Short mmCIF file of C-alpha atoms in Angstrom, two decimals:
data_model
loop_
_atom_site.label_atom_id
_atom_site.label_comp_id
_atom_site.label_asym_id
_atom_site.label_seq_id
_atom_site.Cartn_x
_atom_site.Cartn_y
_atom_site.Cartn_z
CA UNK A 1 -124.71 -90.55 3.85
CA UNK A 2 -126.73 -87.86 1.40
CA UNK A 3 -124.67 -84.63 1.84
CA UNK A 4 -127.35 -81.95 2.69
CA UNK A 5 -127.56 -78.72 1.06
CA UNK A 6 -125.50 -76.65 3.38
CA UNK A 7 -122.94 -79.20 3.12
CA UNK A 8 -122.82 -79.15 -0.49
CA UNK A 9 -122.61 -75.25 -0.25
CA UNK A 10 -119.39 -75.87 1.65
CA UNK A 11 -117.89 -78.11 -0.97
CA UNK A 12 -118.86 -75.79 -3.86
CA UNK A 13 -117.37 -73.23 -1.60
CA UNK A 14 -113.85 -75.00 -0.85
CA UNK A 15 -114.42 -75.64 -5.20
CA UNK A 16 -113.86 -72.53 -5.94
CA UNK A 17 -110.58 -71.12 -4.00
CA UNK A 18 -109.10 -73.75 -6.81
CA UNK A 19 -107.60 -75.16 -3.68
CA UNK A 20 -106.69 -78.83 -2.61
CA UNK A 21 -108.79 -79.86 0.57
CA UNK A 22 -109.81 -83.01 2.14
CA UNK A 23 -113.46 -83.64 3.53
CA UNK A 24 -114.55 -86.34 5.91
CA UNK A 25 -117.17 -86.95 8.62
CA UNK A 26 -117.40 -86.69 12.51
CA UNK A 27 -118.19 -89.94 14.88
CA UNK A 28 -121.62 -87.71 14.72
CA UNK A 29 -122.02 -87.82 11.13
CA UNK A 30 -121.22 -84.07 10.61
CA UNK A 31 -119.13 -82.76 7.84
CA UNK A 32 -115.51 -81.38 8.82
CA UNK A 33 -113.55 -79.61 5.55
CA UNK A 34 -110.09 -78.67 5.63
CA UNK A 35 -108.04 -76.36 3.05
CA UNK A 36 -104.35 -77.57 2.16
CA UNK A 37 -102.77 -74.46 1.67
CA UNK A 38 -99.08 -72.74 2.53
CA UNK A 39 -100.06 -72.39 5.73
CA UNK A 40 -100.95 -76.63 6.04
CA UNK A 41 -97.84 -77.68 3.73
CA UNK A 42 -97.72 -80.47 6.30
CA UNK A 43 -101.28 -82.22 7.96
CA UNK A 44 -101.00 -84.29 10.76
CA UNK A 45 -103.68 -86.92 10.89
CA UNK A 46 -104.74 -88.58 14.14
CA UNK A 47 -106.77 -89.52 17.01
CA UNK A 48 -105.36 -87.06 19.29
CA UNK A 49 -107.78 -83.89 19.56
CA UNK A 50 -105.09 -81.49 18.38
CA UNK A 51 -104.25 -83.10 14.85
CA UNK A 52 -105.24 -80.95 12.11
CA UNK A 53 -107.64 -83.77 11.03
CA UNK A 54 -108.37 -85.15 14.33
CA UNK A 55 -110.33 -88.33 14.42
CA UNK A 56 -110.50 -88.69 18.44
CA UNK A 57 -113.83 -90.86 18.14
CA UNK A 58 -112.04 -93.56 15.94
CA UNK A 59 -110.29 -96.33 18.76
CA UNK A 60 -108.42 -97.72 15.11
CA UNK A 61 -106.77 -94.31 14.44
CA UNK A 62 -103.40 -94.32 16.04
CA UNK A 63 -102.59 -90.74 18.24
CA UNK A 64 -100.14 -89.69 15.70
CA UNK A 65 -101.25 -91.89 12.25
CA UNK A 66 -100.18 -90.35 9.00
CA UNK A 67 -99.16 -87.04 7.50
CA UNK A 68 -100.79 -85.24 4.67
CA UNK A 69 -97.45 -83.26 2.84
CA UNK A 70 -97.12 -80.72 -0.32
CA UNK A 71 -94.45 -81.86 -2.41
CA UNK A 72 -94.42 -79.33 -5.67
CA UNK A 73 -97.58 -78.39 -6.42
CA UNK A 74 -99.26 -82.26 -5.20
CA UNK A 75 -100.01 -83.77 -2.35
CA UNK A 76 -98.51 -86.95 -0.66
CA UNK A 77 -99.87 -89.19 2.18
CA UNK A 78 -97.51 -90.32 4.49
CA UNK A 79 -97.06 -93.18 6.51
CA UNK A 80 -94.04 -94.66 7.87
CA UNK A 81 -95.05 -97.27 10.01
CA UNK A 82 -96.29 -94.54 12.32
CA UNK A 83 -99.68 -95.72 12.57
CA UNK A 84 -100.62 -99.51 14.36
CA UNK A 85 -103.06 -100.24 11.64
CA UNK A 86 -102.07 -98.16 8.34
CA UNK A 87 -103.26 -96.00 5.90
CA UNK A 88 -105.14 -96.76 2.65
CA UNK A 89 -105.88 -94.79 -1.04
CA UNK A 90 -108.70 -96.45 -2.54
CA UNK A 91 -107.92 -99.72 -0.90
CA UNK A 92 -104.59 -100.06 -0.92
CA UNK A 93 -102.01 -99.98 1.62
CA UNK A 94 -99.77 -97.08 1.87
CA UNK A 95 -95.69 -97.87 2.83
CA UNK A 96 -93.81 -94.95 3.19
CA UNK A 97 -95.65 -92.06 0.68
CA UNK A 98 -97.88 -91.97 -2.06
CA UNK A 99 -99.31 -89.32 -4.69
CA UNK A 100 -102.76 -88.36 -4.28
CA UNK A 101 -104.98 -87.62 -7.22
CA UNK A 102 -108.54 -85.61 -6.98
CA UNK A 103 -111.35 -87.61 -5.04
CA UNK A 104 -109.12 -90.37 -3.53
CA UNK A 105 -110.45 -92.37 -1.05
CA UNK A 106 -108.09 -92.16 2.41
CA UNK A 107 -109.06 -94.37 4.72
CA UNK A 108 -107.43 -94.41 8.63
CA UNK A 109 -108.85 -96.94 11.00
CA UNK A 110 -112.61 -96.81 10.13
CA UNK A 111 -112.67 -93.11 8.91
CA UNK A 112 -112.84 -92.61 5.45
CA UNK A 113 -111.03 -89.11 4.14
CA UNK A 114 -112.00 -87.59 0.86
CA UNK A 115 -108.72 -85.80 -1.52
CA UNK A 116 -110.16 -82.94 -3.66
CA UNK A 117 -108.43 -80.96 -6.29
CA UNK A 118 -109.15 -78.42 -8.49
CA UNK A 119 -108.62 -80.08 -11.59
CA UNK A 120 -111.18 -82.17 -10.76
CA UNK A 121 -114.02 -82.30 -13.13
CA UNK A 122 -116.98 -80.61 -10.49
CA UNK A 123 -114.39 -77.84 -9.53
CA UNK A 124 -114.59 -76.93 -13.26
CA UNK A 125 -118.40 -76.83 -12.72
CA UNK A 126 -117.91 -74.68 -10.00
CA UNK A 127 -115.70 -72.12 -11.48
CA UNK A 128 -118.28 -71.86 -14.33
CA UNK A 129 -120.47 -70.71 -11.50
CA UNK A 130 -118.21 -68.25 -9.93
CA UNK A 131 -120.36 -65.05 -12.18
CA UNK A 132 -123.81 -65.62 -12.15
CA UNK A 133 -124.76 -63.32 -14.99
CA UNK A 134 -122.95 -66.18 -17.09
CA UNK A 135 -125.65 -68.63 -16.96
CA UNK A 136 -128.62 -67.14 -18.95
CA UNK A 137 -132.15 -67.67 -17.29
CA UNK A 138 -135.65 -67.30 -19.20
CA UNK A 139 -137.98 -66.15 -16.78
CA UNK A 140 -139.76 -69.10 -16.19
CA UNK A 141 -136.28 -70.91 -15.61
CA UNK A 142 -135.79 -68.42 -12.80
CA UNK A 143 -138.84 -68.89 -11.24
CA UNK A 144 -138.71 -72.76 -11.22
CA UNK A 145 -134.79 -72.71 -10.00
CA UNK A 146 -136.45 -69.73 -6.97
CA UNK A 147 -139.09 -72.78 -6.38
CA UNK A 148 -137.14 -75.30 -6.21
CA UNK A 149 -134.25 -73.76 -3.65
CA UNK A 150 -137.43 -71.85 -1.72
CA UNK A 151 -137.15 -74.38 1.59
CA UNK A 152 -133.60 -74.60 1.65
CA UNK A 153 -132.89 -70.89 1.72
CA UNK A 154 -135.98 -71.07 4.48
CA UNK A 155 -134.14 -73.81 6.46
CA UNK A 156 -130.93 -75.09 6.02
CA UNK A 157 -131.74 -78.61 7.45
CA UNK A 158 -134.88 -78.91 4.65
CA UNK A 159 -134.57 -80.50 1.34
CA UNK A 160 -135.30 -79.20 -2.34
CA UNK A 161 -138.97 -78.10 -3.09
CA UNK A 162 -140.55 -81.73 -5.18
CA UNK A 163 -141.77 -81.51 -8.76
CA UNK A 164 -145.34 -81.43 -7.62
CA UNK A 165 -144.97 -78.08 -5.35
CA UNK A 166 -142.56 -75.91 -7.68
CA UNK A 167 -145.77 -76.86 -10.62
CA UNK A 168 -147.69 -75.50 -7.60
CA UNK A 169 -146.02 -72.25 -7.66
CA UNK A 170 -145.35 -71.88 -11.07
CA UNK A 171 -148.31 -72.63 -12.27
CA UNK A 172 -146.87 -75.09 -14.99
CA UNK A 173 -147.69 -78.82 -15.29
CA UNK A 174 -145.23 -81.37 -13.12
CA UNK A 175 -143.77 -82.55 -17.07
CA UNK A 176 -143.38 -79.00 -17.67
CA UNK A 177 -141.02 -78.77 -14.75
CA UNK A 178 -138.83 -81.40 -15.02
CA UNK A 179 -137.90 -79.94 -18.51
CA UNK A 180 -137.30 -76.61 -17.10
CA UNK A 181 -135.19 -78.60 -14.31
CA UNK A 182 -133.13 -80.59 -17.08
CA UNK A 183 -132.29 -77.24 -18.49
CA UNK A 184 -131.14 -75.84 -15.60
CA UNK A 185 -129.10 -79.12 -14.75
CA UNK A 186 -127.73 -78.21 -18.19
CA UNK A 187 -126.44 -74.82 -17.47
CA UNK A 188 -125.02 -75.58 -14.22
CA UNK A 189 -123.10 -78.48 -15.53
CA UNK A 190 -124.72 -81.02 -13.20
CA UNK A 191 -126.15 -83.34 -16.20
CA UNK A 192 -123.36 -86.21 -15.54
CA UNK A 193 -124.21 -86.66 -11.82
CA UNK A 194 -126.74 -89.45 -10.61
CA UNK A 195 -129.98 -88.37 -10.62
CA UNK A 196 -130.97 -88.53 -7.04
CA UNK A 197 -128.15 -85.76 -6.64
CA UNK A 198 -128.69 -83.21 -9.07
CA UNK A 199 -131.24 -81.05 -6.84
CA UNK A 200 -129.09 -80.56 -3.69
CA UNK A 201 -126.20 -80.01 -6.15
CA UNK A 202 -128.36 -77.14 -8.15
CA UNK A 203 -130.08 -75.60 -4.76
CA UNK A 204 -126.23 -75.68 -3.63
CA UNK A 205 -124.21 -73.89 -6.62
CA UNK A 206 -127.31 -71.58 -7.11
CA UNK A 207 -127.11 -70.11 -3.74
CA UNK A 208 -123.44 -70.32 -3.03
CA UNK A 209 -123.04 -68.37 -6.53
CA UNK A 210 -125.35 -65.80 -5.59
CA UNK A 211 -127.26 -66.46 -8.08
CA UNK A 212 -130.56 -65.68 -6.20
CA UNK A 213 -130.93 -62.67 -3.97
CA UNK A 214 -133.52 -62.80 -0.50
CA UNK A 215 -135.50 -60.91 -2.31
CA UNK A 216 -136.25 -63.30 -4.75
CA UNK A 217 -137.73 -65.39 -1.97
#
């Protein structure tokens, strides 16, 4: 599922504390986000409604299934045979506890779990984010980046303004705007992602940075 761009703002968000955190999704589909800090040295994982990541939807997930625990400065899952049907990092099988590493793939019953930390290479991104008067803008930059996050500061449910209507507002031919945009993907440090992610990932840092005020919309 496409993260939308409030969801992305809460990632970029969680990014820059330079906190761990895990992110996963509801029985609904809705984004849940959870900071592993001193005061969640130890996470219990479960179906049971009053785990810290509570999966109560998920019949696979035991009650009590696995524990998320600081050991240093890293993070360790742990399962020791408390769960019926185990716990898994990117596929494999964990027995007894295993280090996590930034953007492992937890999986307990059908629920998959992501592991963030801020060594990762987009929480770098993020921090370069953190001023806003660090990225330089020309003008017409500005105006095509205030185009292009115009619906989603409107509604947060509404996607990235297309080539087509930010040439519209600009006045600049669609060409013209998807070198402006490459820029931009540039300065942010989005250029590595896949393609169909770099909007939502712009309109995202952008507006969680500050970098626009209302009254540029």
């Amino acid at each position: 599922m496409q993260q939308t761009p409030t969801e992305l703002k809460e990632i970029i968000a969680a990014e820059r504390t330079g906190r761990p955190f895990v992110v996963w999704r509801t029985g609904e589909g809705e984004q849940r986000l959870l900071l592993l800090d001193q005061k969640h040295w130890r996470v219990t994982i479960g179906r049971d409604p009053a785990a810290d990541v509570a999966l109560p939807w998920d019949a696979e997930v035991s009650r009590t299934h696995a524990l998320l625990e600081q050991v240093g400065r890293g993070w360790t899952l742990v399962d020791d045979g408390l769960s019926r049907n185990g716990s898994f990092v990117n596929g494999t099988r964990v027995i007894g506890r295993q280090r996590l590493r930034d953007k492992d793939r937890l999986v307990f019953g059908a629920t998959p779990v992501t592991y963030r930390e801020a060594s990762g290479g987009i929480t770098q991104t993020a921090s370069a984010i953190d001023s806003p008067a660090a990225i330089p803008l020309s003008p017409m930059q500005r105006k095509v980046l205030i185009a292009l996050c115009r619906p989603v500061h409107a509604s947060a449910s509404a996607t990235p303004a297309t080539n087509r209507k930010i040439a519209e507002e600009v006045y600049l031919t669609v060409d013209a705007v998807k070198a402006h945009l490459r820029v931009l993907f540039e300065r942010y440090g989005l250029s590595q992602l896949p393609q169909n992610e770099k909007r939502a990932r712009l309109v995202a840092a952008a507006l969680a940075a500050g970098a626009l005020a209302p009254r540029d919309f």
